[in-house]
Each structure stands twice: as C-alpha cells, then as structure tokens.
Coordinates of C-alpha atoms in Angstrom, one line a residue:
M1 CA 0.0 0.0 0.0
N2 CA 2.8 2.4 0.9
G3 CA 4.4 1.6 -2.5
M4 CA 1.3 2.6 -4.4
Q5 CA 1.0 5.8 -2.4
S6 CA 4.7 6.6 -3.2
I7 CA 4.1 6.2 -6.9
E8 CA 1.0 8.3 -6.8
K9 CA 2.9 11.0 -4.9
K10 CA 5.7 11.1 -7.4
W11 CA 3.2 11.3 -10.3
K12 CA 1.7 14.4 -8.8
S13 CA 5.1 16.1 -8.6
L14 CA 5.8 18.8 -11.1
S15 CA 9.2 17.3 -11.6
I16 CA 7.5 14.4 -13.3
K17 CA 4.3 15.8 -14.6
L18 CA 5.8 18.9 -16.2
P19 CA 8.4 17.0 -18.2
V20 CA 5.9 14.4 -19.3
L21 CA 3.3 17.0 -20.1
Y22 CA 5.8 19.2 -21.9
T23 CA 7.1 16.2 -23.8
A24 CA 3.6 15.2 -24.9
S25 CA 2.8 18.8 -25.9
T26 CA 6.1 19.1 -27.8
I27 CA 5.4 15.9 -29.7
L28 CA 1.9 17.1 -30.5
I29 CA 3.1 20.5 -31.8
V30 CA 5.8 18.9 -33.9
V31 CA 3.4 16.3 -35.3
I32 CA 1.0 19.1 -36.3
V33 CA 3.9 21.0 -38.0
L34 CA 5.1 17.9 -39.8
V35 CA 1.6 17.0 -41.0
S36 CA 1.0 20.6 -42.1
V37 CA 4.3 20.7 -44.0
Y38 CA 3.7 17.3 -45.5
F39 CA 0.3 18.2 -46.9
Q40 CA 1.7 21.5 -48.1
F41 CA 4.4 19.7 -50.0
E42 CA 1.9 17.1 -51.3
H43 CA -0.5 19.8 -52.4
Q44 CA 2.2 21.7 -54.2
M45 CA 3.5 18.6 -55.8
V46 CA 0.1 17.7 -57.2
R47 CA -0.3 21.3 -58.5
E48 CA 3.1 21.2 -60.2
Y49 CA 2.3 17.9 -61.9
E50 CA -1.1 19.2 -62.9
K51 CA 0.6 22.1 -64.7
M52 CA 2.9 19.7 -66.4
A53 CA 0.0 17.4 -67.3
K54 CA -1.9 20.3 -68.9
G55 CA 1.1 21.1 -71.0
V56 CA 1.7 17.5 -72.1
T57 CA -2.0 16.8 -73.0
G58 CA -2.1 20.2 -74.8
L59 CA 0.8 19.0 -77.0
M60 CA -1.0 15.7 -77.5
A61 CA -4.3 17.3 -78.4
R62 CA -2.6 19.6 -80.9
E63 CA -1.7 16.6 -83.0
I64 CA -5.2 15.1 -83.2
N65 CA -7.4 16.0 -86.1
P66 CA -10.9 15.8 -84.5
D67 CA -12.5 15.1 -87.9
K68 CA -10.5 12.0 -88.3
V69 CA -11.2 10.3 -84.9
D70 CA -13.4 7.7 -86.6
D71 CA -10.7 7.0 -89.2
Y72 CA -8.1 6.6 -86.4
I73 CA -10.3 3.9 -84.8
E74 CA -11.2 2.2 -88.0
K75 CA -7.9 2.4 -90.0
N76 CA -5.4 3.2 -87.2
F77 CA -2.0 1.7 -88.2
V78 CA -2.8 1.7 -91.9
M79 CA -2.9 5.5 -91.9
K80 CA 0.5 7.3 -92.1
E81 CA -1.0 10.2 -90.1
Y82 CA -1.9 7.7 -87.3
R83 CA 1.6 6.4 -87.2
D84 CA 3.1 9.9 -87.3
I85 CA 1.0 10.9 -84.3
R86 CA 2.1 7.8 -82.4
S87 CA 5.8 8.6 -83.2
Y88 CA 5.3 12.1 -81.9
Y89 CA 3.7 10.8 -78.7
R90 CA 6.7 8.4 -78.3
A91 CA 9.1 11.4 -78.6
L92 CA 6.9 13.3 -76.1
E93 CA 7.0 10.4 -73.7
K94 CA 10.8 10.3 -73.8
S95 CA 11.0 14.0 -73.1
Y96 CA 9.0 13.7 -69.9
P97 CA 10.4 10.8 -67.8
E98 CA 7.6 11.1 -65.3
I99 CA 5.0 9.9 -67.9
V100 CA 4.0 6.3 -67.2
Y101 CA 1.2 6.0 -69.7
M102 CA -0.3 7.9 -72.6
Y103 CA -3.6 7.2 -74.4
V104 CA -6.5 8.7 -76.3
Y105 CA -10.1 7.5 -75.5
H106 CA -13.5 8.4 -76.7
F107 CA -15.8 7.9 -73.7
E108 CA -19.1 6.1 -74.2
E109 CA -21.6 4.5 -71.9
E110 CA -19.6 1.3 -71.4
G111 CA -16.2 3.0 -71.0
G112 CA -13.5 4.5 -73.1
R113 CA -13.1 3.5 -76.7
V114 CA -9.4 3.2 -77.5
I115 CA -8.1 5.5 -80.2
F116 CA -4.4 5.5 -79.2
D117 CA -2.7 3.3 -76.7
L118 CA 1.1 3.6 -76.6
D119 CA 1.5 0.2 -74.9
D120 CA 0.0 -1.3 -78.1
L121 CA 3.1 -1.4 -80.4
D122 CA 1.7 -1.5 -84.0
G123 CA -1.1 -3.7 -82.9
T124 CA 1.0 -6.4 -81.3
G125 CA 1.8 -5.0 -77.9
L126 CA 0.3 -5.4 -74.4
G127 CA -2.0 -2.4 -74.7
D128 CA -5.5 -2.3 -75.9
A129 CA -6.1 -2.3 -79.6
P130 CA -7.9 0.7 -81.3
G131 CA -11.6 0.3 -81.0
T132 CA -11.4 -1.7 -77.7
I133 CA -13.8 -0.5 -74.9
Y134 CA -11.8 0.0 -71.7
P135 CA -14.2 0.0 -68.6
Y136 CA -14.3 3.1 -66.4
D137 CA -11.9 3.1 -63.5
P138 CA -13.7 3.4 -60.2
A139 CA -12.3 6.9 -59.6
Y140 CA -14.0 8.2 -62.8
V141 CA -17.3 6.4 -62.5
P142 CA -18.9 9.5 -60.8
Y143 CA -17.7 11.6 -63.8
K144 CA -19.0 9.3 -66.5
D145 CA -21.6 11.8 -67.8
D146 CA -19.1 14.6 -67.8
L147 CA -16.6 12.5 -69.7
M148 CA -19.2 11.5 -72.3
N149 CA -20.2 15.1 -72.8
G150 CA -16.6 16.4 -73.1
K151 CA -16.7 18.4 -69.8
D152 CA -13.6 19.0 -67.8
V153 CA -13.0 16.6 -64.9
P154 CA -10.5 17.1 -62.0
A155 CA -7.2 15.4 -62.1
Q156 CA -7.1 12.2 -60.1
S157 CA -4.1 11.2 -57.9
D158 CA -3.9 7.9 -56.0
V159 CA -1.5 5.1 -55.0
T160 CA -1.9 2.2 -57.4
K161 CA 0.0 -1.0 -58.2
Y162 CA 2.0 1.1 -60.6
G163 CA 3.0 3.6 -57.9
Y164 CA 1.8 7.0 -56.9
L165 CA 0.1 8.3 -60.1
L166 CA -1.7 11.5 -61.3
T167 CA -4.1 11.1 -64.2
Y168 CA -5.1 14.1 -66.3
M169 CA -7.6 14.0 -69.2
L170 CA -8.1 16.9 -71.7
P171 CA -11.3 16.9 -74.0
V172 CA -10.9 17.5 -77.7
F173 CA -13.6 19.1 -79.8
D174 CA -14.1 19.7 -83.5
D175 CA -14.6 23.2 -85.1
D176 CA -18.3 23.0 -84.3
G177 CA -17.7 22.3 -80.6
V178 CA -18.7 18.6 -80.8
Y179 CA -16.9 16.4 -78.4
K180 CA -14.6 13.9 -80.1
C181 CA -12.2 12.4 -77.6
H182 CA -10.0 12.8 -74.6
V183 CA -6.2 12.9 -74.6
C184 CA -4.9 11.3 -71.3
A185 CA -1.6 10.9 -69.5
D186 CA -0.6 9.2 -66.2
F187 CA 2.4 10.7 -64.3
S188 CA 4.4 9.0 -61.6
M189 CA 4.9 11.1 -58.5
D190 CA 6.9 8.5 -56.6
K191 CA 10.1 10.5 -56.6
M192 CA 8.7 13.6 -55.2
H193 CA 6.5 11.7 -52.7
T194 CA 9.5 9.7 -51.5
A195 CA 11.4 13.0 -50.9
N196 CA 8.5 14.3 -48.8
V197 CA 8.4 11.1 -46.8
N198 CA 12.1 11.1 -46.2
F199 CA 11.9 14.7 -45.1
L200 CA 9.3 13.7 -42.5
L201 CA 11.4 10.7 -41.4
R202 CA 14.4 12.9 -40.8
I203 CA 12.5 15.3 -38.7
A204 CA 10.9 12.5 -36.7
A205 CA 14.4 11.0 -36.0
V206 CA 15.6 14.3 -34.7
L207 CA 12.5 14.5 -32.5
I208 CA 13.5 11.4 -30.6
A209 CA 16.8 12.9 -29.6
V210 CA 15.0 16.2 -28.6
V211 CA 12.4 14.5 -26.5
S212 CA 15.0 12.4 -24.7
A213 CA 17.0 15.5 -23.9
I214 CA 13.8 17.2 -22.6
L215 CA 13.1 14.4 -20.1
V216 CA 16.6 14.8 -18.6
M217 CA 16.7 18.6 -18.5
G218 CA 15.1 20.7 -15.8
I219 CA 12.0 22.8 -16.2
R220 CA 14.0 26.0 -16.3
A221 CA 16.3 24.7 -19.0
M222 CA 13.3 23.5 -21.0
R223 CA 11.6 26.9 -20.9
K224 CA 14.8 28.7 -21.9
N225 CA 16.3 26.3 -24.4
I226 CA 13.4 24.3 -25.8
T227 CA 10.0 25.9 -25.4
G228 CA 11.0 29.2 -26.9
P229 CA 12.9 27.9 -29.9
L230 CA 10.3 25.3 -30.7
N231 CA 7.5 27.9 -30.5
R232 CA 9.4 30.2 -32.8
M233 CA 10.1 27.4 -35.3
S234 CA 6.5 26.3 -35.2
K235 CA 5.2 29.8 -35.9
C236 CA 7.7 30.2 -38.7
T237 CA 6.7 27.0 -40.4
E238 CA 3.0 27.9 -40.1
S239 CA 3.7 31.0 -42.2
F240 CA 5.4 29.1 -44.9
K241 CA 4.2 29.4 -48.5
Y242 CA 5.1 27.1 -51.3
N243 CA 3.5 28.6 -54.4
T244 CA 6.6 30.0 -56.1
E245 CA 10.3 29.7 -55.9
E246 CA 10.4 33.2 -54.2
D247 CA 8.0 31.8 -51.5
R248 CA 10.3 28.8 -50.8
L249 CA 13.4 31.0 -50.7
N250 CA 11.6 33.4 -48.3
N251 CA 10.8 30.3 -46.0
I252 CA 14.5 29.7 -45.7
H253 CA 15.3 33.3 -44.9
M254 CA 12.6 33.4 -42.2
M255 CA 14.0 30.2 -40.7
E256 CA 17.6 31.6 -40.8
E257 CA 16.5 34.8 -39.1
L258 CA 15.4 32.8 -36.0
N259 CA 19.2 32.3 -35.4
V260 CA 18.7 29.5 -32.8
P261 CA 22.0 28.9 -31.0
N262 CA 23.5 25.4 -31.5
R263 CA 23.7 24.6 -27.8
N264 CA 21.5 21.5 -27.7
E265 CA 19.3 19.2 -29.7
I266 CA 16.8 21.9 -30.6
G267 CA 19.7 23.9 -32.1
R268 CA 20.7 20.9 -34.2
L269 CA 17.0 20.3 -35.1
Y270 CA 17.0 23.9 -36.3
E271 CA 20.1 23.4 -38.4
I272 CA 18.8 20.1 -39.9
F273 CA 15.4 21.6 -40.6
T274 CA 17.0 24.7 -42.3
S275 CA 19.3 22.4 -44.2
T276 CA 16.3 20.3 -45.3
L277 CA 14.5 23.4 -46.4
K278 CA 17.5 24.4 -48.5
E279 CA 17.7 21.0 -50.0
S280 CA 14.0 21.0 -50.8
H281 CA 14.4 24.4 -52.4
Y282 CA 17.3 23.2 -54.4
Y283 CA 15.3 20.1 -55.6
M284 CA 12.3 22.2 -56.5
T285 CA 14.4 24.7 -58.3
N286 CA 16.1 21.9 -60.3
F287 CA 12.7 20.4 -60.9
S288 CA 11.4 23.7 -62.4
R289 CA 14.5 24.0 -64.5
A290 CA 14.1 20.5 -65.8
K291 CA 10.5 21.2 -66.6
N292 CA 11.6 24.4 -68.5
D293 CA 14.2 22.3 -70.3
M294 CA 11.5 19.8 -71.3
E295 CA 9.4 22.7 -72.6
T296 CA 12.4 24.0 -74.5
T297 CA 12.9 20.6 -76.0
A298 CA 9.3 20.4 -77.1
A299 CA 9.6 23.8 -78.7
A300 CA 12.8 22.7 -80.5
L301 CA 10.9 19.7 -81.8
D302 CA 8.2 21.9 -83.1
E303 CA 10.8 24.1 -84.8
M304 CA 12.5 21.1 -86.4
S305 CA 9.1 20.0 -87.7
A306 CA 8.4 23.4 -89.2
S307 CA 11.9 23.5 -90.8
A308 CA 11.1 20.1 -92.5
M309 CA 8.0 21.8 -94.1
R310 CA 10.0 24.7 -95.6
D311 CA 12.5 24.6 -98.5
A312 CA 15.8 26.1 -97.2
L313 CA 16.7 27.9 -100.5
T314 CA 13.4 29.4 -101.6
H315 CA 11.4 29.4 -98.3
V316 CA 8.4 28.0 -100.0
G317 CA 6.8 24.7 -99.0
S318 CA 9.1 21.6 -99.2
K319 CA 8.3 18.3 -100.9
L320 CA 7.2 16.9 -97.5
A321 CA 4.8 19.8 -97.1
Y322 CA 3.4 19.1 -100.6
E323 CA 2.8 15.5 -99.7
N324 CA 1.0 16.5 -96.6
K325 CA -1.1 18.9 -98.6
T326 CA -2.0 16.2 -101.1
Q327 CA -3.4 14.1 -98.2
E328 CA -5.9 16.9 -97.5
L329 CA -6.8 16.9 -101.2
V330 CA -7.2 13.1 -101.1
E331 CA -9.7 13.4 -98.3
E332 CA -11.7 16.0 -100.2
I333 CA -11.7 13.7 -103.3
Q334 CA -13.1 10.9 -101.1
Q335 CA -15.7 13.2 -99.7
K336 CA -16.7 14.5 -103.2
K337 CA -15.8 18.0 -102.3
A338 CA -12.6 18.4 -104.4
K339 CA -12.2 21.6 -106.4
F340 CA -8.6 22.6 -107.2
A341 CA -6.0 22.9 -110.0
I342 CA -2.4 22.0 -110.0
V343 CA 0.2 24.2 -111.8
M344 CA 3.5 22.5 -112.7
V345 CA 6.6 24.8 -113.2
D346 CA 10.0 23.6 -114.5
A347 CA 12.9 26.0 -114.7
N348 CA 14.5 26.0 -118.2
N349 CA 18.2 25.4 -118.6
L350 CA 19.1 25.3 -114.9
K351 CA 22.0 22.9 -115.7
Y352 CA 23.4 25.3 -118.3
V353 CA 23.4 28.1 -115.7
N354 CA 25.1 25.9 -113.1
D355 CA 27.7 24.5 -115.4
T356 CA 28.5 27.9 -117.1
F357 CA 28.3 30.4 -114.2
G358 CA 28.4 28.3 -111.0
H359 CA 26.0 27.0 -108.4
K360 CA 25.8 30.4 -106.6
E361 CA 24.3 31.9 -109.7
G362 CA 22.2 28.8 -110.2
D363 CA 20.7 29.2 -106.7
S364 CA 19.9 32.8 -107.6
Y365 CA 18.3 31.7 -110.8
I366 CA 16.1 29.2 -108.8
Q367 CA 15.1 31.9 -106.3
G368 CA 14.2 34.3 -109.1
C369 CA 12.0 31.7 -110.9
C370 CA 10.3 30.9 -107.5
K371 CA 9.6 34.6 -106.8
I372 CA 7.8 34.9 -110.1
V373 CA 5.6 31.8 -109.3
C374 CA 4.8 33.2 -105.9
D375 CA 4.0 36.7 -107.2
V376 CA 1.6 35.2 -109.8
Y377 CA 0.0 32.7 -107.5
K378 CA 0.1 34.9 -104.4
H379 CA -3.2 33.3 -103.0
S380 CA -2.1 29.7 -103.3
P381 CA 0.6 27.6 -101.6
V382 CA 3.7 27.0 -103.7
F383 CA 6.1 24.0 -103.1
R384 CA 9.5 23.1 -104.4
V385 CA 9.3 19.4 -105.2
G386 CA 12.6 19.0 -107.1
G387 CA 15.8 20.9 -107.9
D388 CA 14.1 23.0 -110.7
E389 CA 10.5 22.0 -110.2
F390 CA 7.7 23.9 -108.4
V391 CA 4.1 23.1 -107.8
A392 CA 1.2 25.5 -107.0
I393 CA -2.1 24.2 -105.8
L394 CA -4.9 26.6 -106.8
R395 CA -8.0 27.3 -104.9
G396 CA -10.3 30.2 -104.3
E397 CA -9.4 33.3 -106.3
D398 CA -6.4 31.8 -108.1
Y399 CA -8.6 28.8 -109.1
D400 CA -11.4 31.0 -110.4
N401 CA -8.9 33.0 -112.5
R402 CA -6.6 30.1 -113.3
E403 CA -6.4 30.7 -117.1
A404 CA -5.5 34.3 -116.6
R405 CA -2.9 33.4 -114.0
L406 CA -1.4 30.7 -116.3
S407 CA -1.1 33.3 -119.1
Q408 CA 0.4 35.8 -116.7
A409 CA 3.0 33.3 -115.5
R410 CA 4.0 32.3 -119.0
V411 CA 4.2 36.0 -120.2
T412 CA 6.2 37.0 -117.2
F413 CA 8.8 34.3 -117.7
M414 CA 9.0 35.1 -121.4
E415 CA 9.5 38.8 -120.6
T416 CA 12.4 38.1 -118.2
F417 CA 13.9 35.6 -120.6
L418 CA 14.0 38.2 -123.4
Q419 CA 15.7 40.9 -121.3
K420 CA 19.0 41.0 -123.2
D421 CA 20.5 43.7 -120.8
K422 CA 20.4 41.3 -117.9
E423 CA 23.0 38.8 -116.8
M424 CA 22.3 35.3 -118.1
W425 CA 21.3 34.0 -114.6
E426 CA 18.9 36.9 -114.2
R427 CA 16.9 36.1 -117.3
Y428 CA 14.5 33.8 -115.6
S429 CA 12.8 31.2 -117.8
A430 CA 10.4 28.3 -116.9
S431 CA 7.8 26.1 -118.6
V432 CA 4.4 26.2 -117.0
G433 CA 1.6 23.7 -117.3
M434 CA -1.8 23.4 -115.5
A435 CA -4.6 20.9 -115.0
I436 CA -7.8 21.0 -113.0
F437 CA -9.5 18.2 -111.0
E438 CA -12.1 16.6 -113.1
P439 CA -15.0 14.3 -112.2
G440 CA -13.3 11.2 -113.6
D441 CA -10.1 11.7 -111.5
V442 CA -9.6 9.3 -108.6
S443 CA -6.4 10.8 -107.1
V444 CA -4.3 13.9 -106.9
E445 CA -1.7 12.1 -109.0
D446 CA -4.1 12.1 -112.0
V447 CA -4.2 15.9 -111.9
F448 CA -0.5 16.2 -111.3
K449 CA 0.3 14.0 -114.4
R450 CA -1.9 16.1 -116.7
A451 CA -0.3 19.3 -115.4
D452 CA 3.2 17.8 -115.9
A453 CA 2.3 16.7 -119.4
A454 CA 1.0 20.2 -120.2
M455 CA 4.2 21.7 -118.8
Y456 CA 6.3 19.3 -120.9
D457 CA 4.4 20.2 -124.1
Y458 CA 5.1 23.9 -123.4
K459 CA 8.8 23.1 -122.8
V460 CA 9.0 21.3 -126.2
E461 CA 7.6 24.3 -128.0
F462 CA 10.0 26.6 -126.1
K463 CA 13.0 24.5 -127.1
K464 CA 11.8 24.4 -130.7
K465 CA 11.8 28.1 -130.8
Y466 CA 14.7 29.1 -128.6
G467 CA 16.8 25.9 -128.4
S468 CA 18.0 24.0 -125.4
Y469 CA 20.3 26.7 -124.1
R470 CA 20.2 30.5 -124.3

C-alpha cells in the first residue's frame, strides 16, 4: 500500500508531470507541424504535376485531327498520319520521364473506346487495340456523364499497383464544338512523394533525440532552451508558403532569421530543418528548370518539324509539305468536295546556268524563278518538289482566275527571258503547265500527271523556238 502511495505522490510532482506534459505537448506540436508541411508539399507537388500534365496533354491534343477520330479507330495503323501521331507521342513520352502511360479515348456509356494506346506497339503490344472498350476506373465512374459530354473533370491522384500516379484528361472538340475524344496521361509522382516522406522521417528521427533531452533537463532549462525555440520554429513553419520559388526562398530566410543557437538538440534540429528546407528548395528549383528544359525541347521539336516543311533555299513549301497537302486533297476527293487545280513549273536550262556560271548563280536563278511563281499565285501555296520544279495548288481566287494566272506566268517568264541587258542568270525562264481536278479523277496524281504533261508540251515548244540553251 505504501508503495502505491509513493508512486501516486511522485506522479503528482511537477518534476515528473511537467516534463511528461511538456514532452507530450512538444510531440503534438511537432506532429502538427510535420503534417502541415507534409500536406503543403503534397498539395504543391500535385499542382506542379497538374501544370505539367496540362502542357503535355495540350501538346498531344494539338496533333489530333478531330474530324479523323473515326478514321483513327477504323484504319489506325494503316494511316500514315496515325503512325506519325504515335511517333510524336513516343518522342513526347521520352521528353517527360515522369510519364507512365499515354492514351487517347472516346468515352461512351460502357467505357473509353481506345483510339491511341502507346502500350500497343503497332497492334502487337500489351496495350488495348484501337476500338477496344476500356471500362471506367472506379475513380472516374462519378464523372462518367461529364466525360461522355466532353466536360472538364478534375485530375485524379492515387496510390496504385504502378505507384503514386496522377491522371489528367483533356477533352478534344471539332470546329463545331462537338466532343470527339480525350487525350490522357498518367504521371508518376513517386520520386517527389519519397522525398517528402524522407523529409518527415528525418524530422521524426531528430525529435526522438530532442524528447530524450527534454526528459533529462530541468523545467527551467526546458523553458529557456526548448520551449522558446520550438515555438518560434512552429510559428515560422505555419507562415510558410510554397506557391513560387520566391516563396520557398523566403521560407529559408525566415528560418535563418530565427538564429537559434546550436547549444542543444533543438539547435541541431533547427540546423537540420533549415538544411532540409534548402535541399528542398534546391530540388524544387532543379525540378522547375528540368520542366523548362522539357518545354524548350518540345519547342525545338516543333521548330524542327516546321523546318522540314519549308524549303531552305526558296522558303516555299518543301516536298514533304506538298505530300501533306495532297493528303488533304485526297480526303476532299473521297468526300466528293474536291475543287482545285495544279500548276507545274519547271525552270528551263538550270543545268546550263550551273555549269556555265556556277552554283551560286544557279541558286539565284532558282530563287528568281520561284519569286515569279509566288507573285503570280500569291493566294495559293507553292512548293519546291525538285531541284528545278515547283508546284502550286490553286483554290479560291487563283482557281477562279486560273487561265488568266497561267497566261500571266508564261508571259512574265517570257519577258524576263528576253531581257538582253540582264545577266544570263537573271533572265529567268520556266515552262508552265496546268490541269484541274475533273469528275473522272480518282487521285491527286491524276491531276498532277496532266499538269506535268502540259508543262512538258510547253517546254518542247519553247525549245523548238529558242533551243536547249540561251
């Protein structure tokens, strides 16, 4: 009985109660701080990944032609455009290491109909083939109606068997505002999440040492060396902001201004906490720079793509650009909407100019011929499809006035050819032929061949009158 009374008496003593109460209070405060910081980091991490996801899905959506979604599903790998889009997505996936999965779905009542699935390698991979219905994930079942109507749905983040993922879906509409599909991407947030957890574990490890020291130290020492510093650190962390790099840098400055002396574990906790903040700031800064580098890489890819579409010497469309344009004409032919003409232009005697005066003058000769074609057909795209060959595709005003434009082109070339006071490479000469799309034509090539034949006939007449060389 006396033993129980002795224990009860000691428990009521402030020398016991105060350290225990203070220790419990300290642990509670620090836990609140850790949880607050953890969720702040998690929230900021999700926001950063959402921004990156919007950029990636925006790039994905830009490659999709909404009017061809049905063709993508039906023809898929047979279409060159479909394969080109997949190749672009592959390059995009390599530029963003955090991307785990990329896909394009059209959402219906039963689920998402697959349009693109990057895990499906040319129809033989592990992914779902185009046209397959993929059932709704449980997280998106409440948003089924919104997905089917092309409405925005919030990004979803969760721990799955593939890791800590964020999924973002961007709707794509045609020119009439009709919903066509969603471009989707899954991002792994494991690396950032692990960093946050390690941060908390380091702080928790330090707390054990701090609490042990508190139990040994006296009440007066606790108030002077522990309570004050901890309260200042707690208030400082509560005022932390994480929205921008400047906010995170300001967090470090506020922590450093506390200037807690390194006399005990609290001082060491302060140093470790400040060091961790600096490391976190360094990591987030590098992360932002890496994201900027990725965006720069994507812009460089766009610039390379644009360069491939432009002839380096004349700055008109390249042969690749012409081939892409003919694909549009093929679709119009298939839809019975085609109305165009093709003008074939072949520079006369380019070899003579190159052999006699040099390739520099030969390039100038090509540029001069190209300028005449562009000036005559100023409302139509012009392409350089060979060393001395140009093609103009006429529509609209140029198509309606095609005969007058053809005559103007031939007359202009003849006038420059007959300018005896000019240097030989400045007397631009070219043979011009034209053909229009007719009801019996089944391809762009049919029109091109007739235009080429007309150009050749004109070239024969030119040579009969003026010879092969000037």
